[in-house]
Structure formats: structure tokens, C-alpha cells
Coordinates of C-alpha atoms and ligand atoms in Angstrom, one line a residue:
M1278 CA 0.8 -31.5 13.5
I1279 CA 1.5 -34.2 10.9
A1280 CA -0.5 -32.4 8.3
V1281 CA 1.5 -29.3 9.0
L1282 CA 4.8 -31.1 8.7
V1283 CA 3.7 -32.7 5.4
L1284 CA 2.7 -29.3 4.1
C1285 CA 6.0 -27.7 5.1
S1286 CA 8.0 -30.4 3.4
F1287 CA 5.8 -30.1 0.3
Y1288 CA 6.5 -26.4 0.2
L1289 CA 10.2 -26.8 0.7
T1290 CA 10.5 -29.2 -2.2
V1291 CA 8.6 -26.9 -4.6
E1292 CA 11.1 -25.4 -7.0
S1293 CA 10.0 -22.4 -9.0
A1294 CA 11.4 -24.2 -12.0
D1295 CA 8.4 -26.6 -11.6
L1296 CA 5.9 -23.8 -11.7
P1297 CA 4.2 -22.9 -14.9
Q1298 CA 5.9 -19.8 -16.4
L1299 CA 2.8 -17.6 -16.8
P1300 CA 3.0 -13.7 -16.9
L1301 CA 1.3 -13.3 -13.6
V1302 CA 2.4 -10.8 -10.9
P1303 CA 2.0 -11.5 -8.1
Y1304 CA 2.2 -15.2 -8.7
P1305 CA -0.9 -17.1 -7.4
Q1306 CA -0.8 -19.6 -4.5
H1307 CA -1.8 -22.6 -6.6
V1308 CA -1.6 -22.9 -10.4
S1309 CA -2.1 -26.1 -12.4
L1310 CA -2.3 -26.3 -16.1
I1311 CA -5.2 -28.3 -17.5
S1312 CA -4.4 -30.5 -20.5
S1313 CA -6.8 -28.9 -23.0
P1314 CA -6.0 -26.6 -25.8
P1315 CA -5.7 -22.8 -25.0
A1316 CA -8.8 -20.7 -25.1
V1317 CA -9.0 -18.1 -27.9
I1318 CA -10.9 -14.9 -27.3
D1319 CA -12.0 -11.9 -29.3
P1320 CA -10.9 -9.1 -27.0
L1321 CA -13.5 -6.6 -28.5
R1322 CA -16.5 -8.9 -28.0
F1323 CA -15.6 -10.8 -24.9
S1324 CA -18.2 -10.6 -22.2
F1325 CA -18.3 -11.0 -18.4
S1326 CA -21.5 -12.4 -16.8
T1327 CA -22.8 -12.9 -13.3
Q1328 CA -25.9 -13.5 -11.3
S1329 CA -24.7 -11.0 -8.7
K1330 CA -26.6 -7.7 -8.5
S1331 CA -23.5 -5.9 -7.4
V1332 CA -23.1 -2.4 -9.0
L1333 CA -19.5 -2.5 -7.9
L1334 CA -18.9 -5.7 -9.9
Q1335 CA -20.4 -4.1 -13.0
E1336 CA -17.8 -1.3 -12.6
V1337 CA -15.1 -3.9 -12.4
F1338 CA -16.4 -5.5 -15.6
D1339 CA -16.4 -2.1 -17.3
R1340 CA -12.8 -1.6 -16.2
Y1341 CA -11.6 -4.9 -17.6
H1342 CA -13.6 -4.4 -20.8
K1343 CA -11.7 -1.2 -21.3
Y1344 CA -8.4 -3.0 -20.9
L1345 CA -9.5 -5.7 -23.4
R1346 CA -10.5 -3.0 -25.9
L1347 CA -7.0 -1.6 -25.9
H1348 CA -6.2 -4.5 -28.1
D1349 CA -7.2 -2.7 -31.1
F1350 CA -6.1 -4.9 -34.0
E1351 CA -8.3 -7.6 -35.4
Q1352 CA -7.3 -11.1 -36.4
K1353 CA -9.2 -13.9 -38.0
L1354 CA -9.3 -16.4 -35.2
N1355 CA -11.3 -19.5 -34.4
L1356 CA -12.8 -18.2 -31.2
T1357 CA -13.3 -20.8 -28.5
L1358 CA -14.2 -18.7 -25.4
K1359 CA -16.7 -15.9 -25.3
N1360 CA -17.4 -15.3 -21.7
L1361 CA -16.1 -15.4 -18.1
D1362 CA -18.8 -16.2 -15.5
V1363 CA -18.3 -14.6 -12.1
V1364 CA -19.8 -16.1 -8.9
I1365 CA -19.7 -14.2 -5.7
K1366 CA -20.6 -16.1 -2.5
D1367 CA -21.0 -13.2 0.0
P1368 CA -22.8 -10.0 -1.1
N1369 CA -21.4 -8.0 1.8
E1370 CA -19.3 -5.2 0.3
E1371 CA -17.7 -3.7 3.4
L1372 CA -14.0 -3.5 2.9
L1373 CA -12.0 -4.4 5.9
L1374 CA -8.5 -5.8 6.3
E1375 CA -10.1 -9.1 7.2
T1376 CA -12.3 -9.2 4.1
S1377 CA -11.7 -12.4 2.1
E1378 CA -9.9 -11.9 -1.2
N1379 CA -9.9 -15.6 -2.0
Y1380 CA -10.8 -16.7 -5.5
T1381 CA -10.7 -19.7 -7.8
L1382 CA -10.3 -19.2 -11.5
T1383 CA -10.8 -21.9 -14.1
V1384 CA -10.1 -21.3 -17.7
K1385 CA -10.7 -24.1 -20.3
T1386 CA -10.8 -24.1 -24.0
D1387 CA -14.5 -23.1 -24.2
S1388 CA -15.5 -22.1 -20.7
A1389 CA -14.2 -19.9 -17.9
T1390 CA -15.4 -19.3 -14.3
L1391 CA -14.3 -17.1 -11.5
Q1392 CA -15.5 -17.9 -8.0
A1393 CA -14.8 -15.5 -5.2
D1394 CA -15.9 -15.1 -1.6
T1395 CA -16.5 -11.4 -2.1
V1396 CA -16.5 -8.7 -4.8
F1397 CA -13.0 -7.8 -3.7
G1398 CA -11.8 -11.4 -4.3
A1399 CA -13.5 -11.1 -7.7
M1400 CA -11.4 -8.0 -8.4
R1401 CA -8.2 -9.9 -7.7
G1402 CA -9.4 -12.8 -9.9
M1403 CA -10.4 -10.5 -12.7
E1404 CA -6.9 -9.0 -12.7
T1405 CA -5.4 -12.5 -12.8
F1406 CA -7.7 -13.4 -15.7
S1407 CA -6.7 -10.4 -17.7
Q1408 CA -3.0 -11.1 -17.0
L1409 CA -3.4 -14.6 -18.6
I1410 CA -4.4 -13.1 -21.9
N1411 CA -1.6 -13.3 -24.5
T1412 CA -1.8 -10.0 -26.4
Y1413 CA -0.2 -11.3 -29.6
N1414 CA -2.8 -13.9 -30.4
Y1415 CA -5.5 -13.5 -27.7
T1416 CA -5.0 -17.0 -26.3
L1417 CA -5.2 -18.0 -22.6
P1418 CA -3.7 -21.2 -21.3
S1419 CA -6.2 -23.7 -19.8
V1420 CA -5.5 -23.4 -16.2
Q1421 CA -6.9 -23.8 -12.7
I1422 CA -5.9 -21.2 -10.1
T1423 CA -6.7 -21.1 -6.4
D1424 CA -5.5 -18.0 -4.9
Y1425 CA -5.5 -15.9 -1.7
P1426 CA -3.0 -13.4 -0.1
R1427 CA -0.2 -14.6 2.2
Y1428 CA -0.3 -11.3 4.1
K1429 CA -3.5 -9.3 4.8
F1430 CA -1.8 -5.9 4.9
R1431 CA -0.2 -5.0 1.6
G1432 CA 0.4 -1.3 1.6
F1433 CA 1.8 1.5 -0.4
M1434 CA 2.7 4.8 1.1
V1435 CA 2.5 8.1 -0.8
D1436 CA 3.9 11.4 0.6
T1437 CA 1.9 14.4 -0.6
S1438 CA 3.6 17.0 1.6
R1439 CA 7.1 17.3 0.2
H1440 CA 5.7 17.6 -3.4
Y1441 CA 2.0 17.8 -4.3
L1442 CA 0.4 15.0 -6.3
S1443 CA -2.8 15.7 -8.2
V1444 CA -6.0 13.7 -7.4
S1445 CA -5.8 12.2 -10.8
L1446 CA -2.2 11.0 -10.2
L1447 CA -3.2 9.5 -6.8
K1448 CA -5.9 7.6 -8.6
Q1449 CA -3.5 6.3 -11.2
L1450 CA -1.2 5.1 -8.3
V1451 CA -4.2 3.4 -6.6
R1452 CA -5.2 1.7 -9.9
A1453 CA -1.7 0.5 -10.6
A1454 CA -1.5 -0.8 -7.0
S1455 CA -4.6 -2.9 -7.6
W1456 CA -3.0 -4.5 -10.6
S1457 CA -0.3 -5.8 -8.2
K1458 CA -3.0 -6.7 -5.7
L1459 CA -1.9 -4.2 -3.0
N1460 CA -4.8 -3.3 -0.7
V1461 CA -3.8 -0.4 1.6
F1462 CA -3.1 3.2 0.5
H1463 CA -1.2 4.8 3.4
W1464 CA -1.6 8.5 2.6
H1465 CA 1.2 10.5 4.3
I1466 CA -0.9 13.5 3.6
V1467 CA 0.9 16.2 5.6
D1468 CA 4.4 16.8 6.9
D1469 CA 6.9 19.7 7.5
P1470 CA 6.9 21.2 4.0
S1471 CA 3.2 21.5 3.3
F1472 CA -0.3 20.9 4.6
P1473 CA -2.5 20.2 1.6
Y1474 CA -5.4 18.6 3.5
C1475 CA -8.3 21.1 3.8
S1476 CA -9.8 20.5 7.1
T1477 CA -13.4 21.6 7.9
S1478 CA -12.5 22.2 11.5
F1479 CA -9.4 24.3 10.9
P1480 CA -9.7 25.8 7.4
D1481 CA -6.6 27.9 7.9
L1482 CA -4.4 24.8 8.0
C1483 CA -4.5 24.4 4.2
V1484 CA -4.8 28.1 3.6
K1485 CA -1.6 28.8 5.4
G1486 CA 0.1 25.5 5.3
A1487 CA -0.3 24.4 1.6
F1488 CA 2.2 25.5 -1.0
S1489 CA -0.5 27.4 -2.8
P1490 CA -4.3 27.4 -3.2
D1491 CA -3.7 25.1 -6.2
H1492 CA -1.8 22.5 -4.1
V1493 CA -4.6 21.3 -1.8
Y1494 CA -7.1 18.5 -1.3
S1495 CA -10.6 19.7 -0.7
Q1496 CA -13.0 17.4 1.2
T1497 CA -14.5 16.5 -2.2
D1498 CA -11.0 15.5 -3.5
V1499 CA -10.4 13.3 -0.4
L1500 CA -13.8 11.6 -0.8
D1501 CA -13.1 11.1 -4.4
V1502 CA -9.8 9.3 -3.7
I1503 CA -11.4 7.2 -0.9
L1504 CA -14.2 6.0 -3.2
F1505 CA -11.9 5.4 -6.1
A1506 CA -9.7 3.3 -3.8
Y1507 CA -12.7 1.4 -2.5
R1508 CA -13.7 0.5 -6.0
H1509 CA -10.3 -1.0 -6.5
G1510 CA -10.4 -2.9 -3.2
V1511 CA -8.0 -0.5 -1.5
I1512 CA -8.4 0.8 2.0
V1513 CA -7.1 4.4 2.6
V1514 CA -5.2 5.0 5.8
P1515 CA -4.5 8.7 6.5
E1516 CA -1.4 9.6 8.5
L1517 CA -1.2 12.8 10.5
D1518 CA 2.3 12.6 11.8
T1519 CA 3.0 14.3 15.1
P1520 CA 4.7 15.6 17.2
G1521 CA 7.6 15.9 14.7
H1522 CA 7.1 16.6 11.0
T1523 CA 4.5 19.3 11.8
L1524 CA 6.1 22.6 10.6
S1525 CA 3.3 23.2 8.1
W1526 CA 0.8 23.2 10.9
G1527 CA 2.3 26.2 12.6
G1528 CA 1.0 29.1 10.5
A1529 CA -2.6 28.3 11.3
L1530 CA -2.1 27.4 14.9
P1531 CA 0.0 29.9 16.9
G1532 CA 1.6 28.3 20.0
F1533 CA 1.1 24.8 18.6
L1534 CA 4.8 24.3 17.8
T1535 CA 7.8 24.7 20.0
H1536 CA 9.7 28.0 19.3
C1537 CA 13.4 27.3 19.1
P1538 CA 15.4 29.8 17.0
G1539 CA 18.4 28.2 15.5
H1540 CA 17.3 24.7 16.5
G1541 CA 14.2 24.2 14.4
N1542 CA 13.5 21.8 11.6
I1543 CA 14.7 22.4 8.0
G1544 CA 15.9 25.9 8.7
S1545 CA 12.9 27.1 10.5
D1546 CA 12.7 28.7 14.0
Y1547 CA 10.1 26.0 15.0
G1548 CA 10.3 22.4 15.9
P1549 CA 7.9 19.6 17.1
V1550 CA 4.5 20.2 18.7
N1551 CA 4.8 21.9 22.1
P1552 CA 3.5 19.2 24.4
T1553 CA 3.5 21.6 27.4
N1554 CA 0.9 23.8 25.8
E1555 CA -2.5 22.7 27.0
D1556 CA -4.2 24.3 24.0
V1557 CA -2.6 21.7 21.8
Y1558 CA -4.8 18.9 23.0
P1559 CA -8.3 20.2 22.2
V1560 CA -7.0 21.0 18.7
L1561 CA -5.7 17.4 18.3
K1562 CA -9.0 16.1 19.6
T1563 CA -11.0 18.1 17.0
L1564 CA -8.7 17.3 14.2
F1565 CA -8.5 13.6 14.8
T1566 CA -12.3 13.4 15.3
E1567 CA -12.7 15.0 11.9
I1568 CA -10.1 12.7 10.3
T1569 CA -11.6 9.5 11.7
S1570 CA -15.0 10.5 10.3
V1571 CA -13.7 11.7 6.9
F1572 CA -11.7 8.5 6.4
P1573 CA -14.1 5.6 7.0
G1574 CA -11.5 2.9 7.1
Q1575 CA -10.5 0.9 10.2
F1576 CA -7.1 2.6 10.7
V1577 CA -5.5 5.9 11.3
H1578 CA -1.7 6.3 11.2
L1579 CA -0.4 8.5 14.0
G1580 CA 3.2 8.8 12.9
G1581 CA 5.5 9.5 15.8
D1582 CA 8.8 9.2 14.0
E1583 CA 12.0 11.3 14.2
V1584 CA 11.1 13.8 16.9
H1585 CA 13.7 16.6 16.8
Y1586 CA 14.8 16.9 20.5
P1587 CA 17.4 19.7 20.0
C1588 CA 14.4 22.1 19.5
W1589 CA 12.8 21.0 22.8
K1590 CA 16.2 21.1 24.6
S1591 CA 16.8 24.7 23.5
N1592 CA 13.5 26.0 24.9
Q1593 CA 13.6 27.3 28.5
D1594 CA 9.9 27.1 29.1
I1595 CA 9.9 23.5 28.2
K1596 CA 12.9 22.9 30.5
D1597 CA 11.1 24.6 33.4
W1598 CA 7.8 22.7 32.7
M1599 CA 9.7 19.4 32.7
S1600 CA 11.4 20.2 36.1
A1601 CA 8.0 21.1 37.4
H1602 CA 6.7 17.7 36.2
N1603 CA 9.7 15.8 37.5
M1604 CA 11.0 14.9 34.1
S1605 CA 14.7 15.2 34.9
G1606 CA 15.8 16.3 31.4
N1607 CA 14.9 13.0 29.7
Y1608 CA 13.2 14.0 26.5
D1609 CA 11.9 10.5 25.8
E1610 CA 9.7 11.2 28.8
L1611 CA 8.4 14.3 27.3
E1612 CA 7.7 12.5 24.0
N1613 CA 5.9 9.8 25.9
Y1614 CA 3.8 12.3 27.8
Y1615 CA 2.7 13.7 24.4
E1616 CA 2.0 10.3 22.8
T1617 CA 0.1 9.1 25.8
R1618 CA -2.2 12.1 25.7
L1619 CA -2.6 11.7 21.9
L1620 CA -3.4 8.0 22.2
N1621 CA -6.0 8.7 24.8
I1622 CA -7.7 11.0 22.5
V1623 CA -7.6 8.6 19.5
N1624 CA -8.6 5.6 21.7
S1625 CA -11.9 7.4 22.4
L1626 CA -12.6 7.6 18.6
N1627 CA -13.0 3.9 18.0
K1628 CA -10.2 3.4 15.4
N1629 CA -7.3 1.1 15.3
Y1630 CA -4.1 3.0 15.0
I1631 CA -0.7 2.4 13.4
V1632 CA 2.4 4.1 14.8
W1633 CA 6.0 4.3 13.6
E1634 CA 8.4 2.1 15.5
E1635 CA 9.7 4.9 17.8
V1636 CA 6.4 5.0 19.7
F1637 CA 6.8 1.3 20.6
Y1638 CA 10.5 1.6 21.2
H1639 CA 10.1 4.4 23.7
H1640 CA 7.7 2.2 25.7
V1641 CA 4.7 4.4 25.3
D1642 CA 1.6 2.8 26.8
I1643 CA 0.0 1.7 23.5
T1644 CA -3.2 -0.4 23.4
P1645 CA -2.9 -4.1 22.5
Q1646 CA -4.6 -3.4 19.1
T1647 CA -1.8 -1.0 18.0
I1648 CA 0.1 -1.9 14.8
V1649 CA 3.8 -1.2 15.0
H1650 CA 5.3 0.1 11.7
A1651 CA 9.0 -0.6 11.4
W1652 CA 11.2 1.4 9.1
K1653 CA 14.7 1.4 10.4
P1654 CA 17.5 -1.1 9.5
N1655 CA 17.1 -2.9 12.9
W1656 CA 13.5 -3.9 12.1
K1657 CA 14.1 -7.5 13.0
K1658 CA 14.7 -6.6 16.6
I1659 CA 11.6 -4.4 16.6
F1660 CA 9.6 -7.3 15.2
Q1661 CA 11.0 -9.7 17.7
D1662 CA 10.3 -7.4 20.6
A1663 CA 6.9 -6.2 19.4
T1664 CA 5.6 -9.7 18.5
T1665 CA 6.9 -11.1 21.8
A1666 CA 4.9 -8.3 23.5
G1667 CA 1.8 -9.4 21.5
F1668 CA 1.7 -6.4 19.1
R1669 CA 0.9 -6.7 15.4
C1670 CA 3.6 -5.4 13.0
I1671 CA 4.0 -4.2 9.5
L1672 CA 7.3 -3.6 7.6
S1673 CA 8.6 -0.8 5.5
A1674 CA 12.4 -1.2 6.2
G1675 CA 13.9 -2.4 2.9
W1676 CA 11.0 -1.1 0.9
Y1677 CA 11.8 2.6 0.5
I1678 CA 11.3 2.7 -3.2
S1679 CA 11.9 6.4 -3.2
R1680 CA 15.6 5.4 -2.9
I1681 CA 17.2 4.9 -6.2
S1682 CA 20.6 4.0 -7.5
Y1683 CA 22.0 3.1 -10.9
G1684 CA 21.0 -0.4 -12.1
E1685 CA 18.3 -2.9 -11.2
D1686 CA 17.2 -2.7 -7.7
W1687 CA 13.8 -4.5 -7.5
Q1688 CA 15.7 -7.7 -6.6
N1689 CA 16.7 -6.1 -3.3
F1690 CA 13.1 -5.3 -2.5
Y1691 CA 12.2 -8.8 -3.5
Q1692 CA 14.5 -10.4 -1.0
V1693 CA 12.8 -8.8 2.1
D1694 CA 10.2 -10.9 3.9
P1695 CA 8.4 -9.5 7.0
R1696 CA 8.2 -12.9 8.6
S1697 CA 12.0 -13.5 8.3
F1698 CA 12.9 -11.7 11.5
N1699 CA 13.9 -14.7 13.7
D1700 CA 14.4 -18.3 12.7
T1701 CA 12.9 -19.4 16.0
A1702 CA 9.8 -17.2 15.9
T1703 CA 6.7 -19.0 17.1
P1704 CA 3.6 -19.4 15.0
E1705 CA 1.9 -16.9 17.3
Q1706 CA 4.6 -14.3 16.6
L1707 CA 4.5 -14.9 12.9
A1708 CA 0.7 -14.5 12.9
L1709 CA 1.1 -11.0 14.3
V1710 CA 3.1 -10.0 11.2
L1711 CA 0.3 -8.5 9.1
G1712 CA 2.5 -7.5 6.1
G1713 CA 4.1 -4.4 5.0
T1714 CA 4.1 -1.1 3.1
V1715 CA 6.1 0.1 0.2
C1716 CA 7.1 3.7 0.8
M1717 CA 7.5 6.5 -1.7
W1718 CA 8.8 9.5 0.2
G1719 CA 8.2 12.8 -1.7
E1720 CA 11.6 14.5 -1.7
H1721 CA 12.3 13.8 -5.4
V1722 CA 9.0 12.9 -6.9
D1723 CA 5.9 14.8 -8.2
N1724 CA 3.4 14.3 -10.9
S1725 CA 6.2 14.2 -13.5
N1726 CA 7.9 11.1 -12.3
V1727 CA 6.2 9.3 -9.5
L1728 CA 4.4 6.7 -11.6
S1729 CA 7.5 5.5 -13.4
R1730 CA 9.5 5.5 -10.2
F1731 CA 6.8 3.5 -8.4
W1732 CA 6.1 0.9 -11.1
P1733 CA 7.0 -1.7 -11.7
R1734 CA 9.6 -1.6 -8.8
A1735 CA 6.8 -1.8 -6.2
S1736 CA 5.5 -5.0 -7.8
A1737 CA 8.5 -6.9 -6.3
P1738 CA 7.4 -6.3 -2.7
A1739 CA 3.8 -6.7 -3.8
E1740 CA 4.6 -10.2 -4.9
R1741 CA 6.4 -10.9 -1.6
L1742 CA 3.3 -9.8 0.2
W1743 CA 0.8 -11.9 -1.8
S1744 CA 2.6 -15.0 -3.1
P1745 CA 3.7 -18.2 -1.3
A1746 CA 6.8 -17.8 0.8
Y1747 CA 8.8 -20.2 -1.3
I1748 CA 8.6 -18.1 -4.4
T1749 CA 11.8 -16.1 -4.1
D1750 CA 13.7 -16.9 -7.2
V1751 CA 14.7 -13.7 -9.0
G1752 CA 15.1 -15.7 -12.3
F1753 CA 11.5 -16.8 -12.1
M1754 CA 10.3 -13.2 -11.4
E1755 CA 12.4 -11.5 -14.1
P1756 CA 10.3 -12.3 -17.2
R1757 CA 7.1 -11.8 -15.2
I1758 CA 8.0 -8.4 -13.8
E1759 CA 9.0 -7.3 -17.3
A1760 CA 5.7 -8.7 -18.7
H1761 CA 3.9 -6.9 -15.9
R1762 CA 5.7 -3.7 -16.8
C1763 CA 4.7 -4.0 -20.5
R1764 CA 1.2 -4.7 -19.4
M1765 CA 1.1 -1.4 -17.5
V1766 CA 2.6 0.4 -20.5
Y1767 CA -0.1 -1.2 -22.6
R1768 CA -2.7 0.1 -20.2
G1769 CA -1.3 3.6 -20.6
Y1770 CA 1.1 3.9 -17.6
P1771 CA 4.7 5.1 -18.0
A1772 CA 6.1 2.1 -16.0
E1773 CA 9.9 2.2 -16.4
P1774 CA 12.1 -0.7 -17.7
T1775 CA 13.2 -3.2 -15.1
L1776 CA 15.9 -5.0 -17.0
S1777 CA 18.9 -3.4 -18.7
R1778 CA 17.7 -4.4 -22.1
G1779 CA 14.4 -5.4 -23.7
H1780 CA 11.3 -4.0 -25.4
C1781 CA 7.5 -4.1 -25.1
Q1782 CA 5.2 -5.2 -27.8
V1783 CA 3.6 -1.8 -27.6
E1784 CA 6.0 0.9 -26.3
Y1785 CA 4.9 3.8 -24.1
S1786 CA 3.9 6.8 -26.1
W1787 CA 2.8 10.0 -24.5
R1788 CA 0.6 10.8 -27.5
R1789 CA -1.1 7.4 -27.7
H1790 CA -2.0 7.5 -24.0
R1791 CA -3.5 11.0 -23.9
Ligands
LIG2288 C1 -10.4 -22.3 -38.2 O1 -11.0 -23.5 -38.3 C2 -11.1 -24.0 -39.7 C3 -12.0 -25.2 -39.7 O2 -11.7 -26.1 -38.7 C4 -9.7 -24.2 -40.2 O3 -9.8 -24.6 -41.5 C5 -8.9 -23.0 -40.1 O4 -7.6 -23.2 -40.5 C6 -8.9 -22.4 -38.7 N1 -8.3 -21.1 -38.6 C7 -7.4 -20.8 -37.7 C8 -6.9 -19.4 -37.8 O5 -7.0 -21.5 -36.9
LIG2289 C1 -9.1 -18.2 2.1 O1 -8.2 -19.3 1.8 C2 -7.3 -19.6 2.8 C3 -6.4 -20.6 2.3 O2 -7.0 -21.7 1.8 C4 -8.1 -20.1 4.0 O3 -7.2 -20.3 5.1 C5 -9.1 -19.0 4.4 O4 -9.9 -19.5 5.5 C6 -10.0 -18.7 3.3 N1 -10.9 -17.6 3.6 C7 -12.2 -17.8 3.6 C8 -13.0 -16.6 4.0 O5 -12.7 -18.8 3.2
LIG2290 C1 0.3 -17.5 -28.9 O1 1.5 -16.8 -28.8 C2 2.5 -17.4 -28.0 C3 3.7 -16.6 -28.0 O2 3.5 -15.3 -27.6 C4 2.7 -18.8 -28.3 O3 3.6 -19.4 -27.3 C5 1.5 -19.6 -28.4 O4 1.8 -20.9 -28.8 C6 0.5 -19.0 -29.3 N1 -0.7 -19.7 -29.2 C7 -1.4 -20.1 -30.3 C8 -2.6 -20.9 -30.1 O5 -1.1 -19.7 -31.4
LIG2291 C1 7.3 15.7 41.7 O1 7.9 15.1 42.8 C2 7.6 15.6 44.1 C3 8.4 14.9 45.1 O2 8.5 13.5 44.9 C4 6.1 15.5 44.3 O3 5.8 16.1 45.5 C5 5.3 16.2 43.2 O4 3.9 16.0 43.3 C6 5.8 15.7 41.8 N1 5.2 16.5 40.8 C7 4.5 16.0 39.8 C8 3.9 17.0 38.8 O5 4.4 14.8 39.6
LIG2292 C1 15.0 -15.1 18.4 O1 14.1 -15.7 19.3 C2 14.7 -16.3 20.4 C3 13.6 -17.0 21.2 O2 12.6 -16.2 21.5 C4 15.4 -15.2 21.3 O3 16.0 -15.9 22.4 C5 16.5 -14.6 20.4 O4 17.1 -13.5 21.1 C6 15.8 -14.0 19.2 N1 16.8 -13.5 18.3 C7 16.8 -12.2 17.9 C8 17.9 -11.8 16.9 O5 16.0 -11.4 18.2

């Protein structure tokens, strides 16, 4: 207890003004400068070494070699540092939310070592190492960094239903996310407007539900994205949102949706899944069985948000069915009936699931392992109630980066902290808060603009999710987020400006980055 108090008061007295101003995003847990001259490297000949046999680590080395080789102008320098040696303690390469990402990085004038628990920790440390390199004169400060994430769940959500995003674009998003140490790709793969996922069990879903045969993800594409994400330490969580947001399912599955002329979603004659149709449940069972085997990660996201009751209310068959089942016109009960049956199906598939807050709020009987995903402005109450009831939570309220307005807005995302829902929350409650997810809804983005709208704005919540709680000073973040942005530009990404004036050493050029 005393140790805890001492630690707390230590943290409270740390001012970001006392922290070394290094161009790191997210800022590490512990940084101390070593009093020896900076290291000088030759970016074209710098090497990474390891005793580890990991093929995955070799790929990471290749990746960072590539970034170093972007520095294409030579200088006559007195080189002091030729190599970074990487040590990995645990050869296990399974990627779970619990997987350690801890690492320690030591850079001195003439030696550098990175020690990590796992290859994924090594990835985080390699990124930090590369962020330390000053691209004007290829120097790195002598420094000792001990680092680990504050939150285990650091997600980014991408919506590929409202507008299609190419596989190559999804990979670029994943790669950029790894530069900000995010580790969960929440793939909101289908929704009302289109169903681009090509299912093996129901091939018609993407034939009839996608915008066109060019706007689909084959099984090969999906596997490609999952493997690419894995190589960047990113877990893919697919979301099949039901019973609302399912219009695109209808063409392939007659009777699946509720028929409600004049009361459907987005101008259609159809609304949510028809929970009274028994044929719906075997379809869900087959589809979720497929999804949970195609996506090998621990989690599947079941959606459950914004169910459009006016459609159900306008359908006489549903009304009759509800009376026959003693449901007295309360449509929450109908929704619960559906969710309960869906959860029973998914429970049998040995996955953890995530649900949008409505499912918790409507008192559906969810298993204790369920993760509640809050997105509405009253998220603090949801977190208070859900953690009191023992459920784990993640936050997206305040992190809808698809919302734009004139001016700088990353500061708003930066202020949000998932653990700040109640000043009197107990340590047990706080421990149930796993982190959060930055959301890019697809209404106004596609391949043409999603990267620049995403980055570097998403780096602000990414820092909140990784860095110590006391690092909240916008003034401390400002030069770092701008440096991070320029680094992304340097690496070929069209990350947009964050501040109202400024420049990058190397500006983005469409031609240069082809
Ligand atoms: C490199 O070292 C030599 C010998 O110590 C010194 O004369 C020279 O100025 C140094 N060059 C640079 C670029 O620092
Ligand atoms: C990672 O570091 C944190 C903070 O020091 C520690 O609590 C945690 O146990 C470490 N994880 C492992 C696997 O050592
Ligand atoms: C490298 O450049 C930075 C400015 O970008 C400067 O602060 C630093 O002193 C330089 N280091 C050396 C060794 O020249
Ligand atoms: C509805 O309630 C009646 C009277 O309480 C009961 O007999 C009947 O079994 C109930 N029906 C269902 C489907 O629960
Ligand atoms: C904060 O937690 C306390 C203690 O559990 C509770 O009484 C209070 O209602 C909570 N406040 C909010 C805003 O949820």
C-alpha cells in the first residue's frame, strides 16, 4: 500500500516539461537520457542482429531496413553505431491480447540493444528505435527506454461496407496503426449498404450484397489481411453486426429480414433481422461458425447497435408472434430474445465476444467474458454500470475520427481517457477497462482519403492508450505529433497536417511515393 502511494505521488509530480522532448509517439513509459554523446549511424549500412531464429523478426528487420534506406542522401559522418542487437526472451509467437509487448531499449554512442519479452514487444521497440533517428544528421540520443502499454486493447475500427477499401489500403492502415503501437483491427466488414465479405457457406451474400464483383473480399484477401496484421502485431476482430445494419444480407437470404414497407432502413422496404423466423438461426450458426474459423483471433464482434424498432412495430406477423410469446409490445424484449439466441450460438464456438453497449444496456444475458463497447456520449455511466457488474469495457465514445470539423481536433481525442469514468472507481473496476478503439465510419471515406483522414489524428488516442496516464499536456504532444506526421510522410503515407502551419523536411509527393 505504501509503495502504491509513493508511486502515485511520484506520478502526480511528474511534469511533462521534465520529460525529454524526443519525437516519439506514443511517448514511452520511462525515458532517461544517458550522458554520453549521441550515436551517429549510416542509414544505408546500419544492421540489426539477433540470436533469435524467428522468421517473423527477420521480416521486421527488413521492414525497418527499408525505412532506413528511404534516407537516400549521403553525408560524410564519423559513424559511431553500426548495429542494434535484439534479444527476445520468449520464442512463443502466438498473438493474444495478453501477449507481452514490454521492451527495453538502450542506445549509447557506440552500442544499442533492444530486449523484449516477445517478438511483438520487439516490433514495438524497433518502431521506437526508428523514431529516435534524427533524419537531418542520422544521430540518435543516448537513451534508456523501458516501455509497455498502459492499456492492452488499443483498437482502430474500419468500416468497409459504406465505401469499399482495397486490400492494399487496409494493409496501409494496419501498417500505419503499428507505427502508433495500436494492436487491434476491428473490421466492421459488412453493414446496410454492402456485404463485401465472400462467405464460403453463403456465396450469394457477396454476389448479391456487394456493390459489384470488384468490391469484395475473397477468402484469400481476408487471409492476406489477417496475416499482414499478425506480422505487425495486430489482431483482427471481425464484426458481423446484427440484428440491425443488415440490409445487404437480404438479397441472398429471403425471409431473413423483416419486411416493413415505408418503415425500413435507409429508404428500403426492409429492416432488422426477423427474429420470429426460425430459419434465421441456422444461418447465423453456419455463418458465425465460418467467421470464427476464418478469423483465428480470440474475439468476434457481434454488433447489436441501433436496432430500428419502427420496422418491427409496423409488421403484423411480428406483433402476432410477440403476443403469442407474451411479449406485450415491448420491443426490447424482442431484441433480447434475438440476442440471447445469437449469444447461445456464439458461446458454443469458443470465442470471446464484444458487443456494442446497447446489448448490455438492454440487460441481455451476456456471459461474464463479454466485452462491452461504449460509443454514446453517456459512456461514463455505461462503464460505471458495466464494471460494477464485472464486465470488461472498451471505449469509442469521443474517438469517432470520421467526424471532422474545421481546425485542429486531435486535442479533443487526446483528452479522452477510458479510465476517467468515475473518480471513485475501485482498482477492480479500473482493471476491467481494457482500452478503446478509434472509429472510422465509412460514410465519407474511401481509398482516396481514408489514410489522410486517419493519420495522424488517430495517433492522439493511440498515445492515450499506450502512454502513462499523466502525459496529457497538449503542448508536449504538439511537436511530437507533427514529427510523427512528417515521419509518416517520409515513409510514403499522405498523413495530413496537424497544426495550422508548418512543413516537413521531405514533403509528400504523389510521384515520389509511387
Ligand atoms: C571525424 O573525425 C575526425 C578525426 O577525429 C575529425 O577530424 C573530423 O572533423 C570528424 N568529422 C566530423 C564530420 O565530425
Ligand atoms: C510488463 O511490464 C509491466 C510493467 O513493468 C509489468 O507489470 C508486467 O508484468 C510486464 N509483463 C511481463 C510479461 O513481464
Ligand atoms: C543533429 O541535428 C539536430 C537538429 O535537427 C541537432 O539538435 C543536433 O545537435 C544534431 N546533432 C549532431 C551531432 O550534429
Ligand atoms: C404466455 O402466458 C400464458 C399465461 O401465463 C402461458 O400459459 C403461456 O404458456 C405463455 N406462453 C409462452 C410462449 O410463454
Ligand atoms: C461513482 O461511483 C460511486 C461509488 O460506486 C457511485 O455511488 C456513483 O453513483 C458513481 N458516479 C457515477 C456518475 O456513476
